[in-house]
Coordinates of N, CA and C in Angstrom, one line a residue:
M1 N 25.3 -0.2 0.0 CA 24.3 -1.0 0.4 C 22.7 -0.5 0.1
L2 N 22.1 -1.7 0.0 CA 20.7 -2.0 -0.1 C 19.8 -1.5 1.1
K3 N 18.9 -0.6 0.9 CA 17.7 -0.6 2.1 C 16.7 -1.4 1.6
I4 N 16.3 -2.9 2.2 CA 14.8 -3.3 1.8 C 14.1 -3.0 3.1
T5 N 12.8 -2.9 2.9 CA 11.7 -3.0 3.8 C 10.5 -4.0 3.4
M6 N 10.5 -5.3 4.4 CA 9.5 -5.6 3.9 C 8.0 -5.7 4.8
A7 N 7.2 -5.4 4.2 CA 6.0 -4.7 4.7 C 5.0 -6.2 4.8
Q8 N 5.0 -6.5 6.3 CA 4.3 -7.5 6.5 C 3.0 -7.5 7.1
F9 N 1.9 -7.7 6.3 CA 0.5 -7.4 7.0 C -0.4 -8.3 6.3
K10 N -1.5 -8.9 6.7 CA -2.4 -9.7 6.5 C -3.7 -8.9 6.2
S11 N -4.2 -9.2 4.7 CA -5.2 -8.4 4.4 C -6.5 -9.0 4.9
H12 N -7.6 -7.7 4.8 CA -9.0 -8.1 5.2 C -9.5 -9.2 3.8
L13 N -9.9 -10.2 4.2 CA -10.6 -10.8 2.8 C -11.9 -10.2 2.3
G14 N -11.6 -9.5 1.2 CA -12.7 -9.1 0.2 C -12.8 -7.5 0.4
D15 N -11.9 -7.2 1.4 CA -12.4 -5.5 1.7 C -11.4 -4.9 1.0
V16 N -11.2 -4.6 -0.3 CA -10.2 -4.0 -1.1 C -9.9 -2.5 -0.7
D17 N -10.9 -1.9 -0.4 CA -10.9 -0.5 0.0 C -9.7 -0.5 1.4
K18 N -10.2 -1.3 2.4 CA -9.5 -1.3 3.8 C -7.9 -1.7 3.2
N19 N -8.0 -2.5 2.2 CA -6.6 -3.1 2.2 C -5.6 -2.3 1.5
F20 N -6.3 -1.5 0.4 CA -5.3 -0.5 0.0 C -5.2 0.5 0.9
E21 N -5.9 0.6 2.0 CA -5.5 1.6 3.1 C -4.1 1.3 3.8
T22 N -4.4 0.1 4.2 CA -3.3 -0.7 5.0 C -2.2 -0.7 4.0
A23 N -1.9 -0.8 2.7 CA -0.8 -1.0 2.3 C -0.2 0.6 2.3
D24 N -1.1 1.2 2.0 CA -0.6 2.9 1.9 C 0.3 3.3 3.2
T25 N -0.4 2.8 4.3 CA 0.1 3.2 5.4 C 1.4 2.3 5.8
F26 N 1.3 1.3 5.1 CA 3.0 0.3 5.4 C 4.1 0.9 4.6
I27 N 3.6 1.4 3.2 CA 4.7 2.1 2.7 C 5.1 3.5 3.1
R28 N 4.1 4.2 3.3 CA 4.4 5.5 3.9 C 5.5 5.1 5.1
G29 N 5.3 4.0 5.8 CA 6.0 4.2 7.1 C 7.3 3.4 7.0
A30 N 7.7 3.2 5.8 CA 9.0 2.9 5.7 C 10.1 4.0 5.2
Q31 N 11.0 4.1 6.4 CA 12.0 5.3 6.4 C 13.0 5.3 5.4
N32 N 13.6 6.2 4.7 CA 14.6 6.2 4.0 C 15.0 5.1 3.4
T33 N 13.7 4.2 2.6 CA 14.4 3.2 1.8 C 14.9 3.1 0.8
D34 N 15.0 2.0 0.0 CA 15.2 1.7 -1.1 C 14.1 1.0 -2.0
I35 N 13.7 0.0 -1.4 CA 12.7 -1.1 -2.0 C 12.0 -1.5 -0.8
V36 N 10.3 -1.2 -1.1 CA 9.5 -1.8 -0.8 C 9.0 -2.9 -0.8
V37 N 8.6 -4.1 -0.2 CA 8.0 -5.2 -0.9 C 7.0 -5.5 -0.3
L38 N 5.7 -6.0 -0.8 CA 4.4 -6.1 -0.1 C 4.3 -7.6 -0.1
P39 N 3.1 -8.3 0.5 CA 3.1 -9.7 0.3 C 2.1 -10.1 -1.0
E40 N 1.7 -11.3 -0.8 CA 0.9 -12.1 -2.1 C -0.7 -11.9 -1.9
L41 N -1.2 -11.0 -2.6 CA -2.6 -11.1 -2.8 C -3.4 -10.1 -2.0
W42 N -2.4 -8.9 -1.3 CA -2.8 -8.1 -0.5 C -4.2 -7.1 -0.8
N43 N -4.6 -7.3 -2.0 CA -5.6 -6.2 -2.4 C -6.8 -6.8 -2.1
T44 N -6.9 -8.3 -2.3 CA -8.0 -9.1 -1.6 C -8.0 -9.9 -0.4
G45 N -6.9 -10.3 0.0 CA -6.8 -11.5 0.8 C -7.2 -12.5 0.0
Y46 N -6.3 -13.6 0.8 CA -6.4 -15.2 0.1 C -7.2 -15.8 0.5
F47 N -8.2 -16.2 -0.5 CA -8.7 -15.4 -1.7 C -9.9 -15.4 -1.7
P48 N -10.9 -14.2 -2.0 CA -12.0 -14.4 -2.2 C -12.8 -14.8 -3.3
T49 N -14.1 -15.3 -3.0 CA -14.7 -15.7 -4.3 C -16.4 -15.6 -4.1
P50 N -16.9 -15.0 -5.2 CA -16.3 -15.0 -6.7 C -15.4 -14.0 -7.1
L51 N -14.2 -14.2 -7.6 CA -13.0 -13.5 -7.7 C -13.3 -12.2 -8.4
E52 N -14.2 -12.1 -9.2 CA -14.7 -11.1 -10.3 C -15.5 -10.1 -9.6
N53 N -16.1 -10.1 -8.3 CA -16.4 -9.0 -7.4 C -15.1 -8.0 -6.8
Y54 N -13.9 -8.7 -6.7 CA -12.9 -8.2 -5.9 C -11.7 -8.0 -6.8
A55 N -11.7 -8.6 -8.0 CA -10.2 -8.2 -8.4 C -10.0 -6.9 -9.3
D56 N -8.8 -6.7 -9.6 CA -8.4 -5.0 -9.9 C -8.4 -5.4 -11.6
K57 N -9.4 -4.4 -12.2 CA -9.3 -4.8 -13.3 C -8.3 -4.1 -14.3
N58 N -7.8 -5.0 -15.0 CA -6.5 -4.5 -16.0 C -5.5 -4.3 -15.1
A59 N -5.4 -4.4 -13.7 CA -4.5 -3.8 -12.7 C -4.4 -2.2 -12.6
E60 N -5.5 -1.8 -13.2 CA -5.4 0.1 -13.3 C -5.4 0.8 -11.9
R61 N -5.9 0.0 -10.8 CA -6.1 0.7 -9.5 C -4.8 0.4 -8.8
T62 N -4.0 -0.6 -8.9 CA -2.7 -1.0 -8.4 C -1.6 -0.2 -8.9
M63 N -1.8 -0.3 -10.4 CA -0.8 0.5 -10.7 C -0.5 1.8 -10.5
D64 N -1.6 2.7 -10.7 CA -2.1 3.9 -10.4 C -1.2 4.1 -9.0
F65 N -1.7 3.3 -7.8 CA -1.3 3.4 -6.6 C 0.2 3.2 -6.5
I66 N 1.0 2.2 -6.8 CA 2.4 2.1 -6.7 C 2.9 3.0 -7.2
S67 N 2.5 3.3 -8.6 CA 3.2 4.6 -9.2 C 3.3 6.1 -8.4
K68 N 2.0 6.0 -8.2 CA 2.2 7.8 -7.2 C 3.1 7.8 -6.1
L69 N 3.0 6.4 -5.0 CA 3.5 6.3 -4.1 C 5.0 6.2 -4.3
S70 N 5.4 5.6 -5.3 CA 6.9 5.6 -5.6 C 7.3 7.0 -5.8
K71 N 6.9 7.4 -6.8 CA 7.3 9.1 -7.1 C 7.2 9.9 -6.3
E72 N 6.2 9.8 -5.4 CA 6.1 10.7 -4.1 C 7.4 10.5 -2.9
L73 N 7.7 9.3 -2.7 CA 8.4 9.1 -2.0 C 10.0 8.8 -2.0
N74 N 9.9 8.8 -3.3 CA 11.2 8.3 -4.4 C 11.7 7.0 -3.7
I75 N 11.2 5.8 -3.8 CA 11.0 4.8 -3.6 C 10.9 3.9 -4.6
N76 N 11.7 2.2 -4.7 CA 11.1 1.4 -5.5 C 10.1 0.5 -4.9
I77 N 9.2 -0.3 -5.5 CA 7.8 -0.6 -4.9 C 7.6 -2.2 -5.6
V78 N 7.9 -3.2 -4.8 CA 7.7 -4.5 -5.2 C 6.6 -4.8 -4.9
G79 N 5.5 -4.6 -5.7 CA 4.1 -4.7 -5.2 C 3.3 -5.9 -4.8
G80 N 4.5 -6.6 -4.2 CA 3.6 -8.0 -3.7 C 3.3 -8.9 -4.9
S81 N 1.7 -9.3 -4.6 CA 0.8 -9.5 -5.6 C -0.4 -9.2 -5.4
V82 N -1.4 -9.1 -6.6 CA -2.7 -8.9 -6.6 C -3.6 -9.9 -7.6
A83 N -4.8 -9.8 -6.9 CA -5.7 -10.4 -8.0 C -6.0 -9.5 -8.7
V84 N -5.8 -9.6 -10.3 CA -6.4 -9.0 -11.4 C -7.2 -9.7 -12.5
E85 N -8.1 -8.9 -13.2 CA -8.4 -9.5 -14.1 C -8.4 -8.7 -15.3
V86 N -8.4 -9.5 -16.5 CA -7.9 -9.1 -17.7 C -8.6 -9.9 -18.9
D87 N -9.7 -9.4 -19.5 CA -10.6 -10.1 -20.6 C -10.9 -11.1 -19.9
G88 N -11.3 -11.2 -18.9 CA -12.2 -12.0 -18.4 C -11.2 -13.4 -17.3
Q89 N -10.1 -13.0 -17.6 CA -9.3 -13.9 -16.9 C -8.6 -13.6 -15.7
F90 N -8.4 -14.3 -14.7 CA -7.5 -13.6 -13.5 C -6.3 -14.1 -13.4
Y91 N -5.6 -13.3 -12.9 CA -4.2 -13.8 -12.4 C -3.8 -13.0 -11.3
N92 N -2.8 -13.9 -10.6 CA -1.9 -13.7 -9.6 C -0.4 -12.8 -9.8
R93 N -0.7 -11.4 -9.8 CA -0.1 -10.6 -10.9 C 1.1 -9.6 -9.5
C94 N 2.1 -9.8 -9.7 CA 3.1 -8.9 -9.3 C 3.7 -7.6 -9.9
L95 N 3.6 -6.4 -9.5 CA 3.5 -5.4 -10.2 C 4.9 -4.3 -9.7
V96 N 6.1 -4.2 -10.3 CA 7.1 -3.5 -9.8 C 7.2 -1.9 -10.4
S97 N 7.3 -0.8 -9.4 CA 7.4 0.4 -10.1 C 8.6 1.1 -9.6
N98 N 9.3 1.9 -10.2 CA 10.5 2.2 -9.7 C 10.5 3.8 -9.3
R99 N 11.3 4.4 -8.9 CA 11.5 5.6 -8.1 C 10.9 6.7 -8.9
K100 N 10.8 6.6 -10.1 CA 10.0 7.6 -11.1 C 8.8 7.2 -11.1
G101 N 8.1 6.5 -10.7 CA 6.8 5.9 -10.8 C 6.6 5.3 -11.9
D102 N 7.8 5.0 -12.9 CA 7.4 4.1 -14.0 C 7.0 2.4 -13.3
I103 N 6.0 1.8 -14.1 CA 5.5 0.3 -13.9 C 6.8 -0.4 -14.5
V104 N 7.8 -1.0 -13.9 CA 8.9 -1.3 -14.6 C 9.0 -3.0 -15.1
A105 N 8.1 -3.6 -14.5 CA 8.0 -5.1 -14.6 C 6.5 -5.6 -14.1
T106 N 6.0 -6.6 -14.9 CA 4.6 -7.4 -14.8 C 5.4 -8.8 -14.5
Y107 N 4.8 -9.5 -13.3 CA 5.0 -10.9 -13.3 C 3.4 -11.7 -12.7
D108 N 3.1 -12.6 -13.7 CA 2.1 -13.5 -13.3 C 2.5 -14.8 -12.6
K109 N 1.9 -15.2 -11.2 CA 2.5 -16.4 -10.9 C 2.4 -17.8 -11.9
A110 N 3.3 -18.1 -12.0 CA 3.5 -19.2 -13.1 C 3.2 -20.5 -12.6
H111 N 3.3 -20.9 -10.9 CA 2.9 -22.3 -10.4 C 1.8 -22.1 -9.6
L112 N 0.6 -22.7 -10.1 CA -0.4 -22.0 -9.0 C -0.4 -23.8 -8.4
F113 N -1.0 -23.1 -6.6 CA -0.6 -24.1 -5.8 C -2.4 -24.9 -5.8
T114 N -2.5 -26.0 -6.4 CA -3.7 -27.1 -6.4 C -4.1 -27.3 -5.0
F115 N -3.4 -27.3 -4.2 CA -3.9 -27.9 -2.9 C -4.9 -26.8 -2.4
A116 N -4.6 -25.5 -2.7 CA -5.8 -24.4 -2.3 C -6.7 -24.1 -3.5
G117 N -6.7 -24.7 -4.6 CA -7.6 -24.8 -5.5 C -7.2 -23.4 -6.7
E118 N -6.4 -22.8 -6.4 CA -5.9 -21.7 -7.0 C -6.0 -21.8 -8.8
E119 N -5.5 -23.2 -9.4 CA -5.7 -23.4 -10.7 C -7.1 -23.3 -11.3
K120 N -8.2 -23.6 -10.5 CA -9.4 -23.1 -10.5 C -10.2 -21.8 -11.0
V121 N -9.2 -21.2 -10.6 CA -9.7 -19.4 -10.7 C -8.6 -18.9 -11.4
F122 N -7.2 -18.9 -11.3 CA -6.4 -18.2 -11.9 C -5.6 -18.7 -12.9
T123 N -5.5 -18.0 -14.1 CA -4.5 -18.8 -15.0 C -2.9 -18.4 -14.8
P124 N -2.3 -19.4 -15.0 CA -1.0 -19.2 -14.8 C -0.2 -18.6 -15.8
G125 N 0.7 -17.7 -15.1 CA 1.9 -17.1 -16.3 C 2.6 -18.0 -16.7
D126 N 3.3 -17.2 -18.1 CA 3.9 -18.1 -18.9 C 5.4 -17.4 -19.2
K127 N 5.7 -16.4 -18.3 CA 7.1 -15.7 -18.5 C 7.7 -16.0 -17.4
I128 N 9.4 -15.8 -17.3 CA 10.0 -15.5 -16.3 C 10.7 -14.1 -16.3
V129 N 10.6 -13.3 -15.3 CA 10.8 -12.0 -15.2 C 11.6 -11.5 -14.1
T130 N 12.8 -10.6 -14.8 CA 13.6 -9.8 -13.8 C 13.4 -8.5 -14.3
V131 N 13.9 -7.6 -13.3 CA 13.8 -6.1 -13.3 C 15.0 -5.1 -12.9
E132 N 15.3 -4.7 -13.4 CA 16.8 -3.5 -12.7 C 16.2 -2.7 -11.9
L133 N 16.6 -2.3 -10.7 CA 16.3 -1.6 -9.9 C 17.1 -0.8 -9.0
D134 N 17.8 0.3 -9.1 CA 18.9 0.8 -8.6 C 20.3 0.5 -9.2
G135 N 19.9 -0.1 -10.5 CA 21.1 -0.7 -11.3 C 21.3 -2.0 -11.1
I136 N 20.3 -2.7 -10.1 CA 20.5 -4.1 -9.4 C 19.7 -4.8 -10.0
T137 N 19.8 -6.1 -10.9 CA 18.9 -7.2 -11.5 C 18.5 -8.1 -10.2
C138 N 16.9 -8.0 -10.3 CA 16.2 -8.5 -9.2 C 15.5 -9.6 -9.9
G139 N 15.0 -10.7 -9.6 CA 13.9 -11.7 -10.0 C 12.6 -11.6 -9.1
L140 N 11.8 -12.1 -9.8 CA 10.4 -11.9 -9.3 C 10.0 -13.4 -9.3
A141 N 9.3 -13.9 -7.9 CA 8.5 -14.9 -7.8 C 7.7 -14.9 -6.8
I142 N 6.6 -15.9 -7.0 CA 5.5 -15.8 -6.1 C 5.2 -16.8 -5.3
C143 N 5.3 -17.1 -3.9 CA 4.9 -18.2 -3.2 C 5.2 -19.5 -3.4
Y144 N 4.0 -20.2 -4.0 CA 4.4 -21.4 -4.1 C 5.7 -21.7 -5.6
D145 N 6.0 -20.7 -6.1 CA 6.9 -20.9 -7.3 C 8.3 -21.2 -6.6
L146 N 8.4 -20.9 -5.4 CA 10.0 -21.4 -4.6 C 10.2 -22.8 -4.4
R147 N 8.6 -23.4 -4.7 CA 9.2 -24.9 -4.7 C 9.7 -25.6 -6.1
F148 N 10.0 -24.6 -7.0 CA 10.3 -25.4 -8.4 C 11.9 -24.7 -8.6
P149 N 12.9 -25.5 -8.4 CA 14.1 -25.1 -8.4 C 14.6 -25.0 -10.0
E150 N 13.9 -25.7 -11.0 CA 14.1 -25.3 -12.5 C 14.0 -23.9 -13.0
F151 N 13.0 -23.4 -12.2 CA 12.2 -21.9 -12.6 C 12.9 -20.8 -11.6
I152 N 13.6 -21.2 -10.5 CA 14.3 -20.1 -9.8 C 15.5 -20.1 -10.5
R153 N 16.2 -20.9 -11.0 CA 17.4 -21.2 -11.6 C 17.8 -20.3 -12.7
K154 N 16.4 -20.6 -13.7 CA 16.7 -19.6 -14.7 C 16.8 -18.3 -14.5
I155 N 15.8 -17.8 -13.3 CA 16.0 -16.4 -12.8 C 17.3 -16.1 -12.8
A156 N 18.0 -16.7 -11.9 CA 19.6 -16.6 -11.5 C 20.3 -16.5 -13.0
L157 N 19.9 -17.6 -13.9 CA 20.7 -17.5 -15.2 C 20.5 -15.9 -16.3
M158 N 19.5 -15.4 -15.7 CA 19.3 -14.4 -16.1 C 20.0 -13.0 -15.5
G159 N 20.8 -13.5 -14.7 CA 21.6 -12.4 -13.8 C 21.1 -11.7 -12.6
A160 N 20.1 -12.5 -11.8 CA 19.6 -11.9 -10.9 C 20.4 -11.9 -9.7
E161 N 20.7 -10.9 -8.8 CA 21.4 -10.8 -7.4 C 20.3 -10.9 -6.6
I162 N 19.2 -10.4 -6.6 CA 18.4 -10.8 -5.7 C 16.8 -11.5 -6.1
L163 N 16.3 -12.2 -5.2 CA 14.9 -12.8 -5.9 C 13.8 -12.3 -4.7
F164 N 12.9 -11.5 -5.0 CA 11.7 -11.3 -4.1 C 10.5 -12.3 -4.2
V165 N 10.5 -12.7 -3.2 CA 9.1 -13.8 -3.1 C 8.0 -13.1 -2.4
P166 N 7.2 -12.5 -2.6 CA 5.9 -12.0 -2.0 C 5.1 -13.7 -1.9
S167 N 4.5 -13.5 -0.3 CA 3.8 -14.7 -0.2 C 2.8 -14.8 0.5
A168 N 1.7 -15.8 0.8 CA 1.0 -16.1 2.0 C 0.9 -17.5 2.3
W169 N 2.2 -17.5 2.7 CA 2.4 -19.0 3.2 C 2.1 -19.7 4.5
S170 N 1.3 -20.5 4.6 CA 0.9 -21.2 6.1 C 2.0 -21.3 6.8
L171 N 1.8 -21.0 8.0 CA 2.7 -21.4 9.1 C 2.8 -22.8 9.3
L172 N 2.0 -23.6 9.2 CA 1.8 -25.1 9.3 C 3.0 -25.5 8.4
R173 N 3.4 -24.9 7.2 CA 4.5 -25.8 6.4 C 5.8 -24.7 6.5
L174 N 5.7 -24.2 7.8 CA 7.3 -23.3 7.9 C 8.4 -24.1 8.0
V175 N 8.6 -25.2 8.5 CA 9.7 -25.9 8.4 C 10.2 -26.2 6.5
P176 N 9.7 -26.9 5.8 CA 9.9 -27.0 4.4 C 10.2 -25.6 3.6
R177 N 9.4 -24.3 4.1 CA 9.6 -23.3 3.4 C 10.9 -22.4 4.0
Q178 N 11.3 -22.6 5.2 CA 12.7 -22.3 5.6 C 13.9 -22.9 5.0
I179 N 13.5 -24.3 4.7 CA 14.9 -24.9 3.9 C 14.9 -24.6 2.7
L180 N 13.4 -24.3 2.0 CA 13.4 -23.8 0.4 C 14.2 -22.4 0.1
T181 N 13.7 -21.5 1.3 CA 14.8 -19.8 0.8 C 16.0 -20.4 1.0
K182 N 16.5 -21.0 1.8 CA 18.2 -21.4 2.2 C 18.4 -22.0 0.7
A183 N 17.9 -22.9 0.4 CA 18.1 -23.8 -0.8 C 18.2 -23.0 -1.9
R184 N 17.3 -22.2 -2.1 CA 17.5 -21.3 -3.6 C 18.4 -20.4 -3.4
A185 N 18.9 -19.8 -2.3 CA 19.7 -18.9 -2.3 C 20.9 -19.2 -2.5
I186 N 21.3 -20.4 -1.6 CA 22.8 -21.4 -1.7 C 22.8 -21.7 -3.1
E187 N 22.2 -22.2 -3.5 CA 22.2 -23.2 -5.1 C 22.5 -21.9 -6.1
N188 N 21.7 -20.8 -6.0 CA 21.8 -20.0 -6.8 C 22.7 -19.0 -7.0
Q189 N 22.9 -18.9 -5.2 CA 24.2 -17.6 -5.1 C 23.3 -16.1 -5.4
I190 N 22.2 -16.2 -4.2 CA 21.5 -15.0 -4.7 C 21.1 -14.3 -3.3
F191 N 20.4 -13.4 -3.1 CA 19.9 -13.2 -1.8 C 18.3 -13.4 -2.1
V192 N 17.6 -14.0 -1.2 CA 15.9 -14.2 -1.1 C 15.7 -13.2 -0.3
I193 N 14.3 -12.3 -1.0 CA 13.8 -11.9 0.2 C 12.1 -12.5 0.0
F194 N 11.9 -13.0 1.3 CA 10.5 -13.8 1.5 C 9.7 -12.8 2.3
V195 N 8.6 -12.4 1.7 CA 7.9 -11.5 2.4 C 6.5 -12.1 2.5
N196 N 6.2 -12.5 3.7 CA 5.0 -13.5 4.1 C 3.9 -12.4 5.0
S197 N 2.4 -12.9 4.5 CA 1.3 -11.9 4.8 C 1.3 -12.5 6.4
L198 N 1.4 -13.8 6.4 CA 0.8 -14.6 7.8 C 2.1 -14.4 8.8
G199 N 3.2 -14.0 8.2 CA 4.0 -13.8 9.3 C 6.0 -14.7 9.0
R200 N 6.6 -14.4 9.8 CA 7.7 -15.1 9.3 C 8.4 -15.1 8.5
S201 N 8.4 -13.5 7.9 CA 9.2 -13.3 6.6 C 10.5 -13.1 7.0
E202 N 11.6 -13.6 5.9 CA 13.1 -13.4 6.2 C 13.7 -13.1 5.0
I203 N 15.2 -12.5 5.1 CA 16.2 -12.6 4.2 C 17.0 -13.3 4.5
I204 N 17.5 -14.1 3.1 CA 18.8 -14.7 3.3 C 19.5 -14.6 2.4
N205 N 20.9 -14.7 2.9 CA 21.9 -14.3 2.0 C 22.2 -15.4 1.0
P206 N 23.4 -15.2 0.1 CA 24.0 -16.4 -0.9 C 24.5 -17.4 -0.2
L207 N 25.0 -17.0 0.9 CA 25.4 -18.4 1.7 C 24.2 -19.2 2.3
G208 N 23.3 -18.8 2.4 CA 22.3 -19.5 3.1 C 22.1 -18.9 4.6
V209 N 22.6 -17.5 4.8 CA 22.8 -17.5 6.1 C 21.5 -16.6 6.4
L210 N 20.6 -16.5 7.3 CA 19.6 -15.9 7.6 C 20.0 -14.6 8.0
L211 N 19.9 -13.4 7.6 CA 19.9 -12.2 7.9 C 18.9 -11.4 8.8
G212 N 17.8 -11.9 8.7 CA 16.8 -11.1 9.8 C 15.4 -12.0 9.4
E213 N 14.8 -12.1 10.3 CA 13.4 -12.5 10.4 C 12.3 -12.0 11.3
T214 N 11.0 -11.9 10.7 CA 10.5 -11.2 11.5 C 9.4 -12.4 12.5
G215 N 8.8 -12.1 13.2 CA 7.6 -12.7 13.9 C 6.1 -12.7 13.4
I216 N 5.1 -12.9 13.7 CA 4.0 -13.2 13.2 C 3.3 -12.0 13.2
N217 N 3.8 -11.1 14.1 CA 2.7 -9.9 13.9 C 2.9 -8.6 13.0
E218 N 2.1 -7.9 12.5 CA 2.1 -7.1 11.4 C 3.2 -6.0 11.8
Q219 N 4.2 -5.5 10.7 CA 5.7 -5.2 11.0 C 6.0 -4.8 9.4
N220 N 6.7 -3.4 9.7 CA 7.6 -3.2 8.4 C 9.2 -3.5 9.1
F221 N 9.8 -4.4 8.4 CA 11.0 -5.1 8.7 C 12.0 -4.3 7.9
E222 N 13.2 -3.6 8.1 CA 14.0 -3.3 7.5 C 15.3 -3.6 7.7
L223 N 16.2 -3.9 6.8 CA 17.5 -4.3 6.7 C 18.3 -4.1 5.4
S224 N 19.4 -3.6 5.5 CA 20.4 -3.2 4.5 C 21.0 -4.5 3.9
L225 N 21.0 -4.7 2.9 CA 21.9 -5.6 2.3 C 23.2 -5.1 1.4
D226 N 24.5 -5.8 2.2 CA 25.6 -5.7 1.3 C 26.0 -6.6 0.2
L227 N 25.5 -6.2 -0.9 CA 25.7 -6.8 -2.5 C 26.9 -7.1 -2.7
E228 N 28.0 -6.3 -2.1 CA 29.3 -6.7 -2.5 C 30.0 -8.0 -1.8
S229 N 29.4 -8.1 -0.9 CA 29.7 -9.6 0.2 C 29.5 -10.4 -0.9
G230 N 28.1 -10.7 -1.7 CA 27.9 -11.7 -2.5 C 28.6 -12.0 -3.5
K231 N 29.0 -10.8 -4.0 CA 29.9 -11.0 -5.2 C 31.4 -11.5 -4.9
K232 N 31.6 -10.9 -3.8 CA 33.1 -11.5 -3.4 C 32.8 -13.2 -3.3
F233 N 32.2 -13.6 -2.7 CA 31.8 -14.9 -2.7 C 32.0 -15.6 -3.9
I234 N 31.1 -15.1 -4.7 CA 30.6 -15.7 -6.2 C 32.2 -15.7 -6.9
E235 N 33.2 -14.8 -6.5 CA 34.5 -14.7 -7.1 C 35.3 -16.2 -6.6
T236 N 35.0 -16.8 -5.3 CA 35.6 -17.7 -5.1 C 35.1 -18.7 -5.1
M237 N 33.7 -19.0 -5.2 CA 33.1 -20.3 -5.7 C 32.2 -20.0 -6.6
N238 N 32.0 -20.0 -7.9 CA 30.9 -19.6 -9.1 C 30.3 -20.6 -9.4
L239 N 29.1 -21.1 -8.5 CA 28.2 -22.3 -8.9 C 27.8 -22.0 -10.2
L240 N 27.4 -21.2 -10.9 CA 26.7 -21.2 -12.5 C 27.6 -21.6 -13.3
A241 N 28.9 -20.3 -13.3 CA 30.0 -21.1 -14.0 C 30.6 -22.2 -13.9
D242 N 30.5 -23.2 -12.8 CA 31.2 -24.4 -12.8 C 30.1 -25.4 -13.2
R243 N 29.0 -25.3 -13.7 CA 28.0 -26.2 -14.2 C 28.7 -26.8 -15.5
N244 N 27.9 -28.3 -15.4 CA 28.5 -29.2 -16.5 C 27.3 -29.1 -17.3
L245 N 27.4 -28.1 -18.2 CA 26.0 -27.9 -19.6 C 26.1 -29.2 -20.1
A246 N 27.1 -30.3 -20.2 CA 26.5 -31.5 -20.8 C 25.4 -32.2 -20.2
V247 N 25.2 -32.1 -18.8 CA 24.5 -32.8 -17.9 C 23.5 -31.6 -17.3
D248 N 23.8 -30.7 -17.2 CA 23.2 -29.7 -15.9 C 22.3 -28.6 -16.9
K249 N 22.4 -28.8 -18.3 CA 21.6 -27.6 -18.8 C 19.9 -28.0 -18.8
I250 N 19.4 -27.1 -18.6 CA 17.7 -27.2 -18.6 C 16.9 -26.1 -19.5

């Protein structure tokens, strides 16, 4: 069993110091967990302008923050995402630290939400990222990435058993999002961990079953995943193995 803690909290727009304090409280509040997952753009809120006044330069503060907490608490941290500045460009970046405090993955949001003007501020990532945590291959996506099935399929083909999706997804678009999390889980036979700053975070198993869901209030939500159950299901119906690559290859 793998214990996951979804840290659901809404950041204060532009109050970076306050947001780091809040994240610290939620991470420390996770009891005997294996992986803590934070929401999207928790360091700045979604998102203040001009971003150069708020973004984490080279992600240095964030890396130091999650690294120290991971090592101190002996947990893995999927650091949601933060606004970072590198060489004058801004990225919506997910950083992951393992129990030793090593930064073991960096993923920049690949699909920018033009409806909210993200493309005017952020530079899109150009890499698909998986990371091994406690011997389990995990995939990383951020919010709007969930709408792109080819992208998530590539993560699954890299061996991911779990997909982490830190988000700041409006509840006005709750119904399509609930369909998407289930669809991505079913079609790729993976667990989907969707952690939303605005509430209604959820965990879906490879059969598309909702294992747990939050309300809209800030909270730590903890749930243990039975990874073996997913593996046993795949043994009986392996969708990725049954693809016809003559027509299905992407």
